[in-house]
PDB file of C-alpha atoms in Angstrom:
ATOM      1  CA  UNK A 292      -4.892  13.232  -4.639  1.00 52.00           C
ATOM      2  CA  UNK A 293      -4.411  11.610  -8.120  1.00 53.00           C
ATOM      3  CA  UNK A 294      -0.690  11.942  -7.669  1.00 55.00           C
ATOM      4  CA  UNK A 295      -0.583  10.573  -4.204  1.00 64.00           C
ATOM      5  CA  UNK A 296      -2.302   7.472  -5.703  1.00 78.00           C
ATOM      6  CA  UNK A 297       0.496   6.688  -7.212  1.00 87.00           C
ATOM      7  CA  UNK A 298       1.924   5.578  -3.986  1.00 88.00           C
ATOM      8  CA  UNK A 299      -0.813   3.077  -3.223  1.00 91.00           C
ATOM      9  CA  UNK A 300       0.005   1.196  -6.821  1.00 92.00           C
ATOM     10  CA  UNK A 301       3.712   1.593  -6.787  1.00 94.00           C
ATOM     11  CA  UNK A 302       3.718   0.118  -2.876  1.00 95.00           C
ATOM     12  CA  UNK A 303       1.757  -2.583  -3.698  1.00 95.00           C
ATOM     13  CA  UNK A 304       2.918  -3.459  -6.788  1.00 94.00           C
ATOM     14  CA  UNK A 305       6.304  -3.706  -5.735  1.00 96.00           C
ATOM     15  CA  UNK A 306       5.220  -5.388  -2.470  1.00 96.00           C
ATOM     16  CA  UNK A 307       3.224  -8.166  -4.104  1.00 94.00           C
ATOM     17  CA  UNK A 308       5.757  -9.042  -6.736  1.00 94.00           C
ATOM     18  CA  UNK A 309       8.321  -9.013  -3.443  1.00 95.00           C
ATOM     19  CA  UNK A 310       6.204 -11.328  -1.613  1.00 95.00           C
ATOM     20  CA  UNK A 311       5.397 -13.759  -4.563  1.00 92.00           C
ATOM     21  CA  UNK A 312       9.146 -14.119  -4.769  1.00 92.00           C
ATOM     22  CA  UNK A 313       9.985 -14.512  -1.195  1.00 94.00           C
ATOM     23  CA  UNK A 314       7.230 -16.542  -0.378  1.00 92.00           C
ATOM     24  CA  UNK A 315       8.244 -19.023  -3.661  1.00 89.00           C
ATOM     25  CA  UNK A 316      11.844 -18.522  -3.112  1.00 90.00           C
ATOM     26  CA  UNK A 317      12.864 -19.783   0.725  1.00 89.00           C
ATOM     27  CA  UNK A 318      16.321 -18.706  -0.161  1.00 93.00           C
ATOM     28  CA  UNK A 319      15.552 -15.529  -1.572  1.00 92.00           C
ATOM     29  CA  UNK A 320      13.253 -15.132   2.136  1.00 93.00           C
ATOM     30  CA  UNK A 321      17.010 -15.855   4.224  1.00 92.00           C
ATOM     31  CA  UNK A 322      18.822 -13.874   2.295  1.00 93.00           C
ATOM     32  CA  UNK A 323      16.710 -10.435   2.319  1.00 91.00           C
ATOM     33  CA  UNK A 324      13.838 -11.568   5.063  1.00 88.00           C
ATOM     34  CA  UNK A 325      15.620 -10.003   8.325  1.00 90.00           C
ATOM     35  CA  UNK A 326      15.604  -6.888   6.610  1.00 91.00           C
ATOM     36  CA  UNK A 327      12.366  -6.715   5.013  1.00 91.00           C
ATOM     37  CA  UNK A 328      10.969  -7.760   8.561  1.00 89.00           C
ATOM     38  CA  UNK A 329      12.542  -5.015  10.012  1.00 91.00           C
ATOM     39  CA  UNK A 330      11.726  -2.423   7.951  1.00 89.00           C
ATOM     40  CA  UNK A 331       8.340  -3.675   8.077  1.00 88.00           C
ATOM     41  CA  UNK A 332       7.956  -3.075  11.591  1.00 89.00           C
ATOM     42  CA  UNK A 333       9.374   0.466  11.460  1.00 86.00           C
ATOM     43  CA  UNK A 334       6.525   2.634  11.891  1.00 87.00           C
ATOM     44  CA  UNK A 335       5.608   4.530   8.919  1.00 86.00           C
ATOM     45  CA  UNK A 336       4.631   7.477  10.799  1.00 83.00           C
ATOM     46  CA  UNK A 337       8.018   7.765  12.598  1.00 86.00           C
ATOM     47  CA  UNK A 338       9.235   8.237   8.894  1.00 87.00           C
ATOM     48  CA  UNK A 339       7.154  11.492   8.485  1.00 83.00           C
ATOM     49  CA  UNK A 340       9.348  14.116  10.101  1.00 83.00           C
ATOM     50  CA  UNK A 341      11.993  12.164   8.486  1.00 86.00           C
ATOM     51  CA  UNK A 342      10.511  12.716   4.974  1.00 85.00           C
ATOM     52  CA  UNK A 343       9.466  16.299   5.346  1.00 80.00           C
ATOM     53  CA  UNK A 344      12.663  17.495   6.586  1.00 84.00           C
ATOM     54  CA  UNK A 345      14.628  15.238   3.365  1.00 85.00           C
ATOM     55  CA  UNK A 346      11.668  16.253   0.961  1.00 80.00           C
ATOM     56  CA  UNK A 347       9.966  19.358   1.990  1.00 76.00           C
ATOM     57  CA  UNK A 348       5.918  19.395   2.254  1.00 72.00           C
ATOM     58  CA  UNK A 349       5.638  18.650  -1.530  1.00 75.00           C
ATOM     59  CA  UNK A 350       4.154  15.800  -2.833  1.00 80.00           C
ATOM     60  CA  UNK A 351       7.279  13.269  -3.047  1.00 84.00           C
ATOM     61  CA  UNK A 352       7.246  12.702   0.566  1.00 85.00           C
ATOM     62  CA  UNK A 353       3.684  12.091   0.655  1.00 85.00           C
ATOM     63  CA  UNK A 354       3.936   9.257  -1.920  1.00 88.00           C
ATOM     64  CA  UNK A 355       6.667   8.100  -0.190  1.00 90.00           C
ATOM     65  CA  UNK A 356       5.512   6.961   2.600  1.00 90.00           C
ATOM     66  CA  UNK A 357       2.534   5.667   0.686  1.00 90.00           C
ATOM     67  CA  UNK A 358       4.148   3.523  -1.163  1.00 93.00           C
ATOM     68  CA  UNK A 359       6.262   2.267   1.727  1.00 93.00           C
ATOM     69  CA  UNK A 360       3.308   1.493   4.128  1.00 92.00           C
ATOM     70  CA  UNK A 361       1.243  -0.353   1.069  1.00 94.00           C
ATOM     71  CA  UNK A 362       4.347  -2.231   0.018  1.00 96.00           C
ATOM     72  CA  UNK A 363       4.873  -3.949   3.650  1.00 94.00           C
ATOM     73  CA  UNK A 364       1.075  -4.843   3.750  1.00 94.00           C
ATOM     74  CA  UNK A 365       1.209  -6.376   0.163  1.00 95.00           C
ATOM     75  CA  UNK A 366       4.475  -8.123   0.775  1.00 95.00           C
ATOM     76  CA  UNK A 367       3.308  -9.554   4.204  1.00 94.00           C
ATOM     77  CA  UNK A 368       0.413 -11.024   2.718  1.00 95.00           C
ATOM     78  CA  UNK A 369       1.824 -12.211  -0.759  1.00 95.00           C
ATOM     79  CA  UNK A 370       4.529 -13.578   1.283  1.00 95.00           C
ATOM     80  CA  UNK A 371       1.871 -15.951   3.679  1.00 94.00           C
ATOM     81  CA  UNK A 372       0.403 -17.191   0.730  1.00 94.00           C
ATOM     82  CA  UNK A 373       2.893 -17.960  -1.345  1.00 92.00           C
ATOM     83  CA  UNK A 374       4.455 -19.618   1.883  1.00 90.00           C
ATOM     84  CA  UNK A 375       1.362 -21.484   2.572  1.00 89.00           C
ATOM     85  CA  UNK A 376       0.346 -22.248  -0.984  1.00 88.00           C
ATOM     86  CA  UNK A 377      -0.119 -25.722  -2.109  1.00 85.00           C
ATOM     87  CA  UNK A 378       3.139 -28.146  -3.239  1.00 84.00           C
ATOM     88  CA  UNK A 379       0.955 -29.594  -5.956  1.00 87.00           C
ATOM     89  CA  UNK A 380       0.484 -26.042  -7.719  1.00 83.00           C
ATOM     90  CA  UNK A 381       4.230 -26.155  -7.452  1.00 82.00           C
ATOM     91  CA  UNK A 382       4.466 -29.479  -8.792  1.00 87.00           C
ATOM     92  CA  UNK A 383       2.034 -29.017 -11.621  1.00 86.00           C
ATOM     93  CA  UNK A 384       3.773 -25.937 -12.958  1.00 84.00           C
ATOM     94  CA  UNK A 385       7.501 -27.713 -12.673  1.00 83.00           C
ATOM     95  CA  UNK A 386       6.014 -31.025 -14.647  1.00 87.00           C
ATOM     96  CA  UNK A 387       4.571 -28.962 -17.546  1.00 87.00           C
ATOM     97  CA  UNK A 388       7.693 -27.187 -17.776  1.00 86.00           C
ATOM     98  CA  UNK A 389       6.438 -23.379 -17.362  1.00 88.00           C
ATOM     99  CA  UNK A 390       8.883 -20.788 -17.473  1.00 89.00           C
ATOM    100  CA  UNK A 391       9.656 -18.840 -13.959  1.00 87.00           C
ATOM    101  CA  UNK A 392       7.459 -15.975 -15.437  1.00 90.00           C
ATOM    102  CA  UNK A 393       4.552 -18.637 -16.973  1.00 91.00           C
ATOM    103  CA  UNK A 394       4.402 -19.879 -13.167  1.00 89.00           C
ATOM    104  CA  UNK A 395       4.092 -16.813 -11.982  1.00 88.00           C
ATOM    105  CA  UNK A 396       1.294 -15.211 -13.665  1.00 90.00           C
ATOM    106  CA  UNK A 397      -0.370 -18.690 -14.762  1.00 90.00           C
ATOM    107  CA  UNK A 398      -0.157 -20.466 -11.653  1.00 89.00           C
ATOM    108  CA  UNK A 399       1.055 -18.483  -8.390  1.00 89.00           C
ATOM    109  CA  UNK A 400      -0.880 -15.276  -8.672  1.00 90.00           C
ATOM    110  CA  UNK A 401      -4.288 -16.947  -9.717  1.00 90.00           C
ATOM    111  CA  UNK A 402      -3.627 -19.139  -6.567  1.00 88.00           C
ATOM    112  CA  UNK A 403      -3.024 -16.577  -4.010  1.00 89.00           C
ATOM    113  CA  UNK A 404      -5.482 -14.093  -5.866  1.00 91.00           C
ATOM    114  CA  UNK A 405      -7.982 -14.092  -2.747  1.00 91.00           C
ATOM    115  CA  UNK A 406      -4.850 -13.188  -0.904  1.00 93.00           C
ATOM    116  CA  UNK A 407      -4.008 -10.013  -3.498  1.00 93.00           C
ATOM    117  CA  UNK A 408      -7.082  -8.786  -2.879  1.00 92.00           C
ATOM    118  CA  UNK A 409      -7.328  -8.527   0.470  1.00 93.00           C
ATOM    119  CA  UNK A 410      -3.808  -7.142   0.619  1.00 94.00           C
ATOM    120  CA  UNK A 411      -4.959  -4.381  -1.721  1.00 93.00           C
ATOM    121  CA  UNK A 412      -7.792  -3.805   0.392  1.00 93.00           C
ATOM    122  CA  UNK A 413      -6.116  -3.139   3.488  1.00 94.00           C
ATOM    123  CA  UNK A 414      -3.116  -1.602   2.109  1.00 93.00           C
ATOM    124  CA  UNK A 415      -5.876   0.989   0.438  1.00 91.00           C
ATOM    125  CA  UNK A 416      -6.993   1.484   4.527  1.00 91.00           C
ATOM    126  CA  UNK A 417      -3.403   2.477   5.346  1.00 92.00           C
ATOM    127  CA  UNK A 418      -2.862   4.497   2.365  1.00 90.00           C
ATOM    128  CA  UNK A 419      -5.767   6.487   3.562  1.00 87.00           C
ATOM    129  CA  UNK A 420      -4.699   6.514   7.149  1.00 87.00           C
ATOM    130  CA  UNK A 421      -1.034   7.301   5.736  1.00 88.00           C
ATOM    131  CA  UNK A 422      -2.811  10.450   3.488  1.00 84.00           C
ATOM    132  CA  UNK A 423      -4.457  11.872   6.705  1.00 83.00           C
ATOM    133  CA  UNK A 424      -0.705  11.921   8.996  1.00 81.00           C
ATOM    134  CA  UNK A 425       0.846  13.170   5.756  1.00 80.00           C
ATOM    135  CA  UNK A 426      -0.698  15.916   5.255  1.00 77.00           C
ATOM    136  CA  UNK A 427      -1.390  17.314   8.996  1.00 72.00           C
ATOM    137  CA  UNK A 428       2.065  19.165   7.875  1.00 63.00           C
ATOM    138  CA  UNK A 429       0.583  20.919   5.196  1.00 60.00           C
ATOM    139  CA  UNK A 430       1.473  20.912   1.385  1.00 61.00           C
ATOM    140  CA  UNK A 431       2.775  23.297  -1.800  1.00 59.00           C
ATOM    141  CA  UNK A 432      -0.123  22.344  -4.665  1.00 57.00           C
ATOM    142  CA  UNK A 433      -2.089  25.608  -6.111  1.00 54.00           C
ATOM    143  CA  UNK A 434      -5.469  25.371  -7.056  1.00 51.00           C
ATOM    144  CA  UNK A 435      -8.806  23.509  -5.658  1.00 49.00           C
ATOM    145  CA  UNK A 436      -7.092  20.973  -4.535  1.00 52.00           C
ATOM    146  CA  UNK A 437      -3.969  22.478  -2.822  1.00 59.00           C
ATOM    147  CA  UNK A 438      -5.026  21.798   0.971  1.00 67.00           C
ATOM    148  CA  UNK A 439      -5.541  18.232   1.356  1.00 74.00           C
ATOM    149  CA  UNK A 440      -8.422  16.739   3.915  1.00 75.00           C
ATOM    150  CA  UNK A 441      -6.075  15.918   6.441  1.00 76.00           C
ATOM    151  CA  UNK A 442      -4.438  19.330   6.708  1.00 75.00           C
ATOM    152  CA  UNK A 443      -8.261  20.926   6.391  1.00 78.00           C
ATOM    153  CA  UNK A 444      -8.290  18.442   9.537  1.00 80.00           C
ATOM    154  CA  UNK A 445      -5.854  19.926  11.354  1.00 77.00           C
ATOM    155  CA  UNK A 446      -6.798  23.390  10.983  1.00 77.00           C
ATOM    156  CA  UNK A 447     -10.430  22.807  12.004  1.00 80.00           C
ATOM    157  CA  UNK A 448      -9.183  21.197  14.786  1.00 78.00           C
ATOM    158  CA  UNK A 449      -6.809  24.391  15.732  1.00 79.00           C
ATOM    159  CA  UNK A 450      -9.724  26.914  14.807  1.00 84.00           C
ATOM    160  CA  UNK A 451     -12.255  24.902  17.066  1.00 87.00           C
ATOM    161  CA  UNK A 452     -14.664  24.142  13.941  1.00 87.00           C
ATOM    162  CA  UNK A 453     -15.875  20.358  14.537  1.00 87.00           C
ATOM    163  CA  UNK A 454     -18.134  21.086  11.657  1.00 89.00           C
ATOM    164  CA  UNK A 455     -15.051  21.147   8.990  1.00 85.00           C
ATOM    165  CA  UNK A 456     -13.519  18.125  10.869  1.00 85.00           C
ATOM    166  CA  UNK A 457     -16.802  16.106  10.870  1.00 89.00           C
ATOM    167  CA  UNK A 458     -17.414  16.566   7.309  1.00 89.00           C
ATOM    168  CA  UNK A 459     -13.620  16.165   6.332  1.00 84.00           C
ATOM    169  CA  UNK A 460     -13.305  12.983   8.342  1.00 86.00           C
ATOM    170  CA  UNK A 461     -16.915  11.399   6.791  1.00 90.00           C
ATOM    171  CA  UNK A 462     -15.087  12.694   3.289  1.00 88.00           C
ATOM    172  CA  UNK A 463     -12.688  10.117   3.768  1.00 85.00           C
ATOM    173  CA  UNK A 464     -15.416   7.588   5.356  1.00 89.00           C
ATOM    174  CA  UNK A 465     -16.854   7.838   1.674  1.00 91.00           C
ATOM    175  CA  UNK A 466     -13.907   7.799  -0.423  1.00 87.00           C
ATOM    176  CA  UNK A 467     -12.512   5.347   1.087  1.00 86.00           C
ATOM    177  CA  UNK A 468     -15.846   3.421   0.626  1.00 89.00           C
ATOM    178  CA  UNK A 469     -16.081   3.807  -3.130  1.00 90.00           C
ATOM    179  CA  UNK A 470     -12.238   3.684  -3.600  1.00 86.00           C
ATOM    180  CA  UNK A 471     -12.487  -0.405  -1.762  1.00 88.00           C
ATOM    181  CA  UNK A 472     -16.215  -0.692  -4.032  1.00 90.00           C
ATOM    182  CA  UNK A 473     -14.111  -0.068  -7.129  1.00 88.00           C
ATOM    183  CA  UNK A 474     -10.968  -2.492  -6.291  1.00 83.00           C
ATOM    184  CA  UNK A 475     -13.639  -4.942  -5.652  1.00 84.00           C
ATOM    185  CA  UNK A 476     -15.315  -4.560  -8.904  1.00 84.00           C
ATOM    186  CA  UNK A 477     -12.452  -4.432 -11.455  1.00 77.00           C
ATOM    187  CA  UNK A 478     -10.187  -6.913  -9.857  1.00 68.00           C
TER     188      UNK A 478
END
């Protein structure tokens, strides 16, 4: 689980910094936004057989596709608000004569901040939903951990036990709970 939450910060690390620069940068936006758009509406799930044929059942696919659901959310949303964000921000930060990289951690990411957040909130959401498809196909780790929920899913679901599938699925109800409490508190 630890390694497939690498996907989450890679996606929407990647995604954000994307969006802050195509949502500064209208150029940048025509030049690369027809793609980005349509990758962004290829379903991430349609990627899955995809991924596990290319990568196998171990973990690399997994983050994979994490990363590549949470960095359309985070780009989509750094993109609107950078889009949307106020000229005079724009004009404050060109008259003091900031540096591309000053503006962009002084100025543009404190203004779209609200937006960040929420970005990272839902893209958390999809990573979880993302976790769940992943790993109806299985997965190679040894130890405690080596059958994720989602696969426990699936096989409770094949061996007619609704108990394992009701406790997996309110598994992920809470970790998903204190996973969005502690993005809210340290960011």
């Amino acid at each position: 689980m630890l390694f497939r939450s690498s996907g989450f910060v890679i996606g929407f690390t990647f995604g954000a910094a994307c969006g802050i620069l195509t949502g500064r940068f209208p150029k940048l936006f025509i030049a690369i936004g027809g793609l980005l758009l349509f990758l962004r509406w290829t379903p991430v799930l349609a990627l899955l057989p995809l991924t596990i044929r290319l990568g196998g059942l171990g973990e690399i696919p997994k983050v994979f596709l994490i990363a590549w659901s949470c960095f359309f959310v985070s780009w989509a949303y750094a993109h609107v608000a950078l889009s949307k964000m106020d000229s005079a921000y724009v004009w404050w930060s060109n008259s003091l004569g900031l540096t591309l990289p000053q503006r962009i951690f002084k100025v543009y990411i404190p203004a779209v901040s609200p937006a960040l957040i929420a970005a990272a909130r839902v893209a958390l959401a999809v990573a979880i939903i993302v976790v769940v498809a992943a790993e109806f196909g299985g997965t190679l780790q040894e130890g405690f951990f080596r059958d994720g929920l989602g696969y426990r899913i699936s096989r409770a679901i094949e061996t007619n036990r609704n108990d394992i599938n009701i406790a997996c699925i309110l598994t992920f109800g809470f970790v998903g709970m204190a996973l969005d409490f502690l993005l809210v508190q340290f960011v």
